[in-house]
Short mmCIF file of C-alpha atoms (C1' of nucleotides) in Angstrom, two decimals:
data_model
loop_
_atom_site.label_atom_id
_atom_site.label_comp_id
_atom_site.label_asym_id
_atom_site.label_seq_id
_atom_site.Cartn_x
_atom_site.Cartn_y
_atom_site.Cartn_z
CA MET A 30 9.14 -2.26 -3.37
CA ASN A 31 11.87 -0.47 -1.50
CA LEU A 32 11.75 0.52 2.12
CA THR A 33 15.29 1.46 2.98
CA THR A 34 17.28 3.15 5.70
CA LYS A 35 16.64 6.44 3.96
CA GLY A 36 12.88 6.17 4.41
CA LYS A 37 13.23 5.04 7.98
CA TYR A 38 15.63 7.88 8.83
CA ALA A 39 13.20 10.29 7.18
CA VAL A 40 10.33 9.18 9.39
CA THR A 41 12.46 9.26 12.53
CA ALA A 42 13.83 12.69 11.72
CA ALA A 43 10.38 14.09 10.92
CA LEU A 44 9.11 12.72 14.23
CA ASP A 45 12.00 14.47 15.95
CA LEU A 46 11.13 17.79 14.30
CA ALA A 47 7.50 17.36 15.28
CA MET A 48 8.47 16.74 18.89
CA GLN A 49 10.88 19.68 18.99
CA GLN A 50 8.18 22.03 17.74
CA THR A 51 6.10 21.13 20.77
CA ILE A 52 8.95 22.32 22.98
CA ALA A 53 10.01 25.47 21.11
CA ASP A 54 8.60 27.08 18.03
CA GLY A 55 11.76 27.87 16.06
CA PHE A 56 13.80 25.95 13.57
CA THR A 57 15.71 22.80 14.42
CA LYS A 58 19.22 22.25 13.09
CA ILE A 59 20.16 19.15 11.11
CA SER A 60 23.07 18.54 13.45
CA ASP A 61 20.79 18.43 16.49
CA VAL A 62 18.35 16.01 14.91
CA ALA A 63 21.24 13.89 13.69
CA LYS A 64 22.76 13.71 17.14
CA ARG A 65 19.54 12.90 18.96
CA GLN A 66 18.37 10.28 16.48
CA ASP A 67 21.76 8.76 15.70
CA ILE A 68 21.62 9.55 12.00
CA PRO A 69 24.71 10.61 9.97
CA ALA A 70 24.35 14.39 9.59
CA SER A 71 25.57 14.56 6.01
CA TYR A 72 23.13 11.86 5.02
CA LEU A 73 20.31 13.63 6.81
CA GLU A 74 21.06 16.73 4.73
CA GLN A 75 20.08 14.83 1.60
CA ILE A 76 16.96 13.52 3.23
CA PHE A 77 15.79 16.89 4.51
CA SER A 78 16.52 18.41 1.14
CA ARG A 79 14.03 16.03 -0.42
CA LEU A 80 11.45 16.60 2.26
CA ARG A 81 11.76 20.34 1.68
CA LYS A 82 11.34 19.97 -2.07
CA ALA A 83 8.24 17.85 -1.40
CA GLY A 84 6.82 20.72 0.63
CA ILE A 85 6.85 18.81 3.88
CA LEU A 86 9.58 20.86 5.53
CA HIS A 87 10.47 24.53 5.51
CA ALA A 88 14.09 25.62 5.85
CA ALA A 89 15.93 28.74 7.03
CA ARG A 90 19.63 29.45 6.69
CA GLY A 91 22.04 31.19 8.96
CA PRO A 92 22.18 31.37 12.76
CA ASN A 93 18.94 30.18 14.39
CA GLY A 94 18.12 28.55 11.09
CA GLY A 95 17.23 24.93 10.49
CA PHE A 96 14.08 23.07 9.55
CA LYS A 97 10.50 22.95 10.67
CA LEU A 98 7.36 21.20 9.48
CA SER A 99 5.33 23.10 6.88
CA LYS A 100 2.09 21.84 8.39
CA GLN A 101 0.78 20.82 11.78
CA ARG A 102 2.07 17.49 12.93
CA ASP A 103 -1.38 15.90 12.68
CA GLU A 104 -1.50 16.92 9.02
CA VAL A 105 1.72 15.26 7.93
CA MET A 106 1.18 11.64 6.91
CA ILE A 107 3.94 9.05 7.15
CA GLY A 108 3.19 8.02 3.59
CA GLU A 109 4.05 11.47 2.29
CA ILE A 110 7.42 11.33 3.96
CA ILE A 111 8.25 7.93 2.58
CA THR A 112 7.29 8.66 -1.02
CA ALA A 113 9.30 11.86 -0.86
CA VAL A 114 12.51 9.98 -0.19
CA GLU A 115 12.09 6.41 -1.43
CA ARG A 116 12.85 5.49 -5.00
CA ASN A 117 9.92 3.16 -5.52
CA MET A 118 7.25 1.84 -3.17
CA ASP A 119 5.27 0.07 -5.85
CA ALA A 120 5.05 -3.70 -5.42
CA THR A 121 3.95 -4.67 -8.92
CA GLN A 122 6.60 -6.19 -11.12
CA CYS A 123 5.68 -3.84 -13.96
CA SER A 124 5.36 -0.55 -12.02
CA GLY A 125 1.62 -0.70 -12.51
CA GLU A 126 1.82 -0.80 -16.27
CA GLY A 127 0.27 -4.23 -16.61
CA ILE A 128 3.01 -5.59 -18.84
CA CYS A 129 4.51 -8.02 -16.33
CA ASN A 130 4.10 -11.11 -18.53
CA SER A 131 5.36 -10.34 -22.03
CA GLY A 132 3.16 -7.34 -22.54
CA THR A 133 0.16 -8.51 -20.57
CA LYS A 134 -0.73 -8.59 -16.86
CA CYS A 135 0.89 -11.43 -14.96
CA ILE A 136 -1.36 -13.68 -12.89
CA ALA A 137 -0.21 -12.00 -9.69
CA HIS A 138 -0.80 -8.47 -10.93
CA ASN A 139 -4.09 -7.79 -9.16
CA PHE A 140 -2.73 -9.25 -5.97
CA TRP A 141 0.12 -6.76 -5.94
CA ILE A 142 -2.29 -3.94 -6.69
CA ASP A 143 -4.25 -4.97 -3.60
CA PHE A 144 -1.02 -5.14 -1.65
CA ASN A 145 -0.13 -1.61 -2.78
CA ASP A 146 -3.55 -0.39 -1.70
CA ASN A 147 -3.11 -1.96 1.70
CA VAL A 148 0.32 -0.43 2.32
CA ASN A 149 -0.90 2.84 0.89
CA GLU A 150 -3.85 3.03 3.22
CA PHE A 151 -1.75 2.13 6.23
CA LEU A 152 0.90 4.76 5.59
CA MET A 153 -1.48 7.50 4.50
CA SER A 154 -3.79 7.10 7.47
CA ARG A 155 -1.11 7.71 10.09
CA SER A 156 0.17 11.19 10.89
CA LEU A 157 3.31 12.17 12.77
CA ASP A 158 1.02 13.08 15.65
CA ASP A 159 -0.58 9.64 15.62
CA VAL A 160 2.81 7.99 15.86
CA ILE A 161 4.02 10.28 18.64
CA THR A 162 0.91 9.71 20.72
CA ASN A 163 0.95 6.00 19.85
CA ARG A 164 -2.41 6.10 18.10
CA ARG A 165 -3.03 3.60 15.30
CA GLY A 166 -4.28 5.81 12.52
CA SER A 167 -6.96 8.29 13.35
CA VAL A 168 -6.95 10.77 10.53
CA GLU A 169 -8.85 10.19 7.32
CA GLN A 170 -6.94 9.57 4.13
CA THR A 171 -7.03 12.91 2.39
CA GLY A 172 -4.77 13.34 -0.58
CA GLN A 173 -3.40 11.53 -3.53
CA ALA A 174 -2.34 7.90 -3.50
CA LEU A 175 1.07 6.99 -2.23
CA ILE A 176 1.45 4.36 -4.92
CA ALA A 177 -0.17 4.32 -8.32
CA THR A 178 -2.80 1.61 -8.13
CA GLY A 179 -3.16 1.03 -11.84
CA MET B 7 12.17 -4.39 4.00
CA ASN B 8 12.85 -6.15 0.74
CA LEU B 9 10.26 -7.18 -1.76
CA THR B 10 12.21 -8.07 -4.86
CA THR B 11 11.79 -9.73 -8.22
CA LYS B 12 12.62 -13.01 -6.55
CA GLY B 13 9.60 -12.82 -4.26
CA LYS B 14 7.33 -11.72 -7.06
CA TYR B 15 8.52 -14.50 -9.36
CA ALA B 16 7.97 -16.96 -6.51
CA VAL B 17 4.35 -15.93 -6.09
CA THR B 18 3.69 -15.98 -9.82
CA ALA B 19 5.32 -19.38 -10.24
CA ALA B 20 3.43 -20.84 -7.28
CA LEU B 21 0.18 -19.54 -8.74
CA ASP B 22 1.09 -21.22 -12.01
CA LEU B 23 1.69 -24.54 -10.25
CA ALA B 24 -1.61 -24.20 -8.43
CA MET B 25 -3.44 -23.59 -11.69
CA GLN B 26 -1.73 -26.48 -13.47
CA GLN B 27 -2.74 -28.87 -10.72
CA THR B 28 -6.36 -28.04 -11.44
CA ILE B 29 -5.83 -29.19 -15.02
CA ALA B 30 -3.70 -32.29 -14.45
CA ASP B 31 -2.54 -33.94 -11.28
CA GLY B 32 1.12 -34.62 -12.09
CA PHE B 33 4.28 -32.62 -11.69
CA THR B 34 4.98 -29.44 -13.60
CA LYS B 35 8.41 -28.78 -15.08
CA ILE B 36 10.40 -25.67 -14.28
CA SER B 37 10.86 -24.99 -17.97
CA ASP B 38 7.10 -24.97 -18.58
CA VAL B 39 6.39 -22.60 -15.70
CA ALA B 40 9.27 -20.40 -16.83
CA LYS B 41 7.96 -20.21 -20.37
CA ARG B 42 4.35 -19.49 -19.42
CA GLN B 43 5.20 -16.89 -16.79
CA ASP B 44 8.13 -15.28 -18.57
CA ILE B 45 10.65 -16.04 -15.82
CA PRO B 46 14.29 -17.03 -16.53
CA ALA B 47 14.37 -20.79 -16.06
CA SER B 48 17.75 -20.93 -14.36
CA TYR B 49 16.64 -18.27 -11.91
CA LEU B 50 13.41 -20.13 -11.23
CA GLU B 51 15.50 -23.17 -10.31
CA GLN B 52 16.92 -21.28 -7.37
CA ILE B 53 13.50 -20.07 -6.33
CA PHE B 54 11.84 -23.49 -6.47
CA SER B 55 14.76 -24.94 -4.58
CA ARG B 56 14.00 -22.61 -1.70
CA LEU B 57 10.29 -23.29 -1.83
CA ARG B 58 11.00 -27.01 -1.69
CA LYS B 59 13.30 -26.61 1.31
CA ALA B 60 10.57 -24.58 3.01
CA GLY B 61 8.18 -27.50 2.52
CA ILE B 62 5.91 -25.61 0.18
CA LEU B 63 6.75 -27.63 -2.92
CA HIS B 64 7.49 -31.25 -3.58
CA ALA B 65 9.89 -32.25 -6.37
CA ALA B 66 10.46 -35.29 -8.56
CA ARG B 67 13.36 -35.88 -10.91
CA GLY B 68 13.55 -37.57 -14.26
CA PRO B 69 11.02 -37.76 -17.07
CA ASN B 70 7.53 -36.71 -15.97
CA GLY B 71 9.19 -35.08 -13.01
CA GLY B 72 8.88 -31.50 -11.87
CA PHE B 73 7.22 -29.71 -8.98
CA LYS B 74 3.86 -29.68 -7.28
CA LEU B 75 2.40 -28.02 -4.22
CA SER B 76 2.81 -29.95 -0.97
CA LYS B 77 -0.59 -28.76 0.23
CA GLN B 78 -3.91 -27.82 -1.30
CA ARG B 79 -3.88 -24.47 -2.97
CA ASP B 80 -6.19 -22.94 -0.39
CA GLU B 81 -3.72 -23.94 2.33
CA VAL B 82 -0.68 -22.19 0.89
CA MET B 83 -0.43 -18.58 2.03
CA ILE B 84 1.32 -15.92 -0.05
CA GLY B 85 3.24 -14.90 3.05
CA GLU B 86 4.84 -18.34 3.35
CA ILE B 87 6.09 -18.12 -0.20
CA ILE B 88 7.57 -14.69 0.25
CA THR B 89 9.40 -15.41 3.49
CA ALA B 90 10.81 -18.57 1.94
CA VAL B 91 12.60 -16.62 -0.76
CA GLU B 92 13.08 -13.06 0.49
CA ARG B 93 16.09 -12.11 2.53
CA ASN B 94 14.33 -9.81 4.95
CA MET B 95 10.76 -8.57 5.13
CA ASP B 96 11.15 -6.81 8.45
CA ALA B 97 10.62 -3.04 8.33
CA THR B 98 12.24 -2.07 11.62
CA GLN B 99 15.65 -0.47 11.36
CA CYS B 100 17.02 -2.82 14.03
CA SER B 101 15.51 -6.14 12.83
CA GLY B 102 13.16 -6.06 15.78
CA GLU B 103 15.93 -5.92 18.36
CA GLY B 104 14.97 -2.52 19.70
CA ILE B 105 18.45 -1.08 19.40
CA CYS B 106 17.73 1.35 16.58
CA ASN B 107 18.91 4.46 18.44
CA SER B 108 22.26 3.76 20.08
CA GLY B 109 21.11 0.71 21.99
CA THR B 110 17.54 1.81 22.64
CA LYS B 111 14.35 1.83 20.60
CA CYS B 112 14.12 4.67 18.13
CA ILE B 113 11.02 6.87 18.24
CA ALA B 114 9.65 5.19 15.12
CA HIS B 115 10.17 1.64 16.40
CA ASN B 116 6.59 0.89 17.42
CA PHE B 117 5.31 2.34 14.19
CA TRP B 118 7.39 -0.10 12.16
CA ILE B 119 6.24 -2.95 14.35
CA ASP B 120 2.65 -1.99 13.51
CA PHE B 121 3.60 -1.79 9.86
CA ASN B 122 5.10 -5.27 10.04
CA ASP B 123 1.92 -6.58 11.62
CA ASN B 124 -0.16 -5.03 8.90
CA VAL B 125 1.89 -6.49 6.05
CA ASN B 126 2.08 -9.77 7.90
CA GLU B 127 -1.65 -10.05 8.27
CA PHE B 128 -2.25 -9.14 4.66
CA LEU B 129 0.14 -11.70 3.26
CA MET B 130 -0.75 -14.48 5.65
CA SER B 131 -4.49 -14.15 5.14
CA ARG B 132 -4.37 -14.74 1.39
CA SER B 133 -3.93 -18.19 -0.11
CA LEU B 134 -2.98 -19.10 -3.66
CA ASP B 135 -6.60 -20.09 -4.15
CA ASP B 136 -7.81 -16.68 -2.96
CA VAL B 137 -5.57 -14.96 -5.49
CA ILE B 138 -6.60 -17.24 -8.35
CA THR B 139 -10.29 -16.76 -7.66
CA ASN B 140 -9.75 -13.05 -7.04
CA ARG B 141 -10.93 -13.18 -3.46
CA ARG B 142 -9.47 -10.69 -0.99
CA GLY B 143 -8.37 -12.90 1.86
CA SER B 144 -10.82 -15.48 3.10
CA VAL B 145 -8.77 -17.91 5.12
CA GLU B 146 -7.90 -17.31 8.73
CA GLN B 147 -4.32 -16.58 9.70
CA THR B 148 -3.10 -19.91 10.96
CA GLY B 149 0.58 -20.29 11.52
CA GLN B 150 3.59 -18.44 12.72
CA ALA B 151 4.24 -14.80 12.03
CA LEU B 152 5.80 -13.82 8.73
CA ILE B 153 7.89 -11.17 10.42
CA ALA B 154 9.09 -11.11 13.99
CA THR B 155 7.03 -8.46 15.69
CA GLY B 156 9.32 -7.84 18.62
"C1'" DT C 26 22.02 -46.90 -21.79
"C1'" DA C 27 20.11 -42.52 -22.92
"C1'" DA C 28 17.26 -38.83 -22.15
"C1'" DT C 29 15.08 -36.08 -18.80
"C1'" DT C 30 14.62 -33.28 -14.90
"C1'" DC C 31 15.93 -31.61 -10.56
"C1'" DT C 32 20.27 -30.22 -7.35
"C1'" DT C 33 23.96 -27.59 -6.05
"C1'" DG C 34 27.38 -24.31 -5.92
"C1'" DA C 35 30.23 -20.97 -8.01
"C1'" DC C 36 30.47 -16.97 -10.55
"C1'" DT C 37 29.37 -12.15 -12.29
"C1'" DA C 38 27.75 -7.61 -14.24
"C1'" DA C 39 24.90 -4.05 -13.08
"C1'" DT C 40 22.53 -1.59 -9.81
"C1'" DT C 41 21.59 0.30 -5.44
"C1'" DT C 42 22.56 1.70 -0.90
"C1'" DA C 43 24.49 4.38 2.39
"C1'" DC C 44 27.09 7.10 2.95
"C1'" DT C 45 31.37 11.20 2.63
"C1'" DC C 46 33.30 15.48 0.94
"C1'" DG C 47 33.86 20.13 -0.59
"C1'" DG C 48 32.58 24.42 -2.18
"C1'" DG C 49 28.99 27.79 -2.34
"C1'" DA C 50 24.94 30.72 -0.95
"C1'" DA C 51 22.03 32.98 2.39
"C1'" DC C 52 21.49 34.95 6.78
"C1'" DA C 53 22.30 37.11 11.45
"C1'" DT C 54 25.04 39.61 14.42
"C1'" DA C 55 28.42 42.76 15.81
"C1'" DT D 3 31.20 44.79 6.31
"C1'" DA D 4 33.45 40.87 8.36
"C1'" DT D 5 32.51 36.51 10.53
"C1'" DG D 6 30.42 32.59 11.85
"C1'" DT D 7 26.42 29.76 11.13
"C1'" DT D 8 23.46 26.93 8.65
"C1'" DC D 9 21.42 25.18 4.62
"C1'" DC D 10 22.25 23.88 -0.57
"C1'" DC D 11 23.99 21.05 -4.14
"C1'" DG D 12 26.51 17.94 -6.81
"C1'" DA D 13 30.13 14.63 -7.25
"C1'" DG D 14 32.23 10.64 -5.73
"C1'" DT D 15 32.65 5.86 -3.65
"C1'" DA D 16 33.02 1.30 -1.10
"C1'" DA D 17 30.19 -2.29 0.03
"C1'" DA D 18 26.22 -4.89 -0.52
"C1'" DT D 19 22.55 -6.69 -3.15
"C1'" DT D 20 20.09 -8.12 -7.13
"C1'" DA D 21 19.22 -10.72 -10.89
"C1'" DG D 22 20.71 -13.39 -13.11
"C1'" DT D 23 24.17 -17.38 -15.84
"C1'" DC D 24 26.67 -21.67 -16.05
"C1'" DA D 25 28.30 -26.28 -15.45
"C1'" DA D 26 28.79 -30.58 -13.32
"C1'" DG D 27 26.25 -34.07 -10.94
"C1'" DA D 28 22.42 -37.13 -9.13
"C1'" DA D 29 17.98 -39.39 -9.56
"C1'" DT D 30 14.53 -41.32 -12.42
"C1'" DT D 31 12.15 -43.34 -16.39
"C1'" DA D 32 11.87 -45.74 -20.65
#
DNA sequence: TAATTCTTGACTAATTTACTCGGGAACATA
DNA sequence: TATGTTCCCGAGTAAATTAGTCAAGAATTA
């Protein structure tokens, strides 16, 4: 399981975009987000690139360009953001393949599956809007699983 | 947040010890646990050393020596094991210090605190016995927090 | 004494993280 | 169409971390 600076920056930056869209409806520049949230701009480029490819953000080039959310802020789940940028959020030793002890499931396998489910549910039940308004998960889990649960 | 092979090996090895103690009441050798659970023995040495220093295991040297749990298997929480061996399980960007955005709390700070609490509760509510008998957390959270929650 | 088992610390290769850098492409405006 | 703006993309890299190995030593039992 990896939860790194990249994932945390991604969430922070997405929250920033969501908040900016409440103020004005246009695109927000990487450099502005970077400055406000204290994130290295060139690193944030990489992160936004991934979020765009995952369909979470929409980009526009040129003057007045930048990024905006593809959906409403109550429709974007934190879990989506994290899986889009993190290498691996799975907690099983075998990446869910059940081969953790010389080809068979290790004795902790089901425990880590449960752990995955728990993290999954937490991250997929909280939208950007929930976090901004300090709610603790109000929207139903809708889509696909964040982590393969074997 | 770091959940690495070390933490996963630690849980698996502790489960093995717990299961062995049901069979016989003596000490279990590192080499036996390593063989059964497919964990490098010299790496497991390091892991058991930490678990012993954390008071989770008790060791004996010499013939018939090895390791055993210091408590009953329904009293050892998975969370204890993981914090004993993992470098950092905190998910906040600032290690809970609230300085994630140039000296102040970043806009995601409270979210990561909630995430910590969630993981915390999950791991501290499951004992070795719960995992072995495939229960999903039966014992009350008793002790100190796994992760500082700011 | 000899064999066994933990104890400790040093060491290391490979991987990952957390970035930077530079050139290019699209777009808006004048 | 020239110019500045902003995203796009890939390559490169220093530092940290992971996932181990190895060897010498201490305690214990037979």
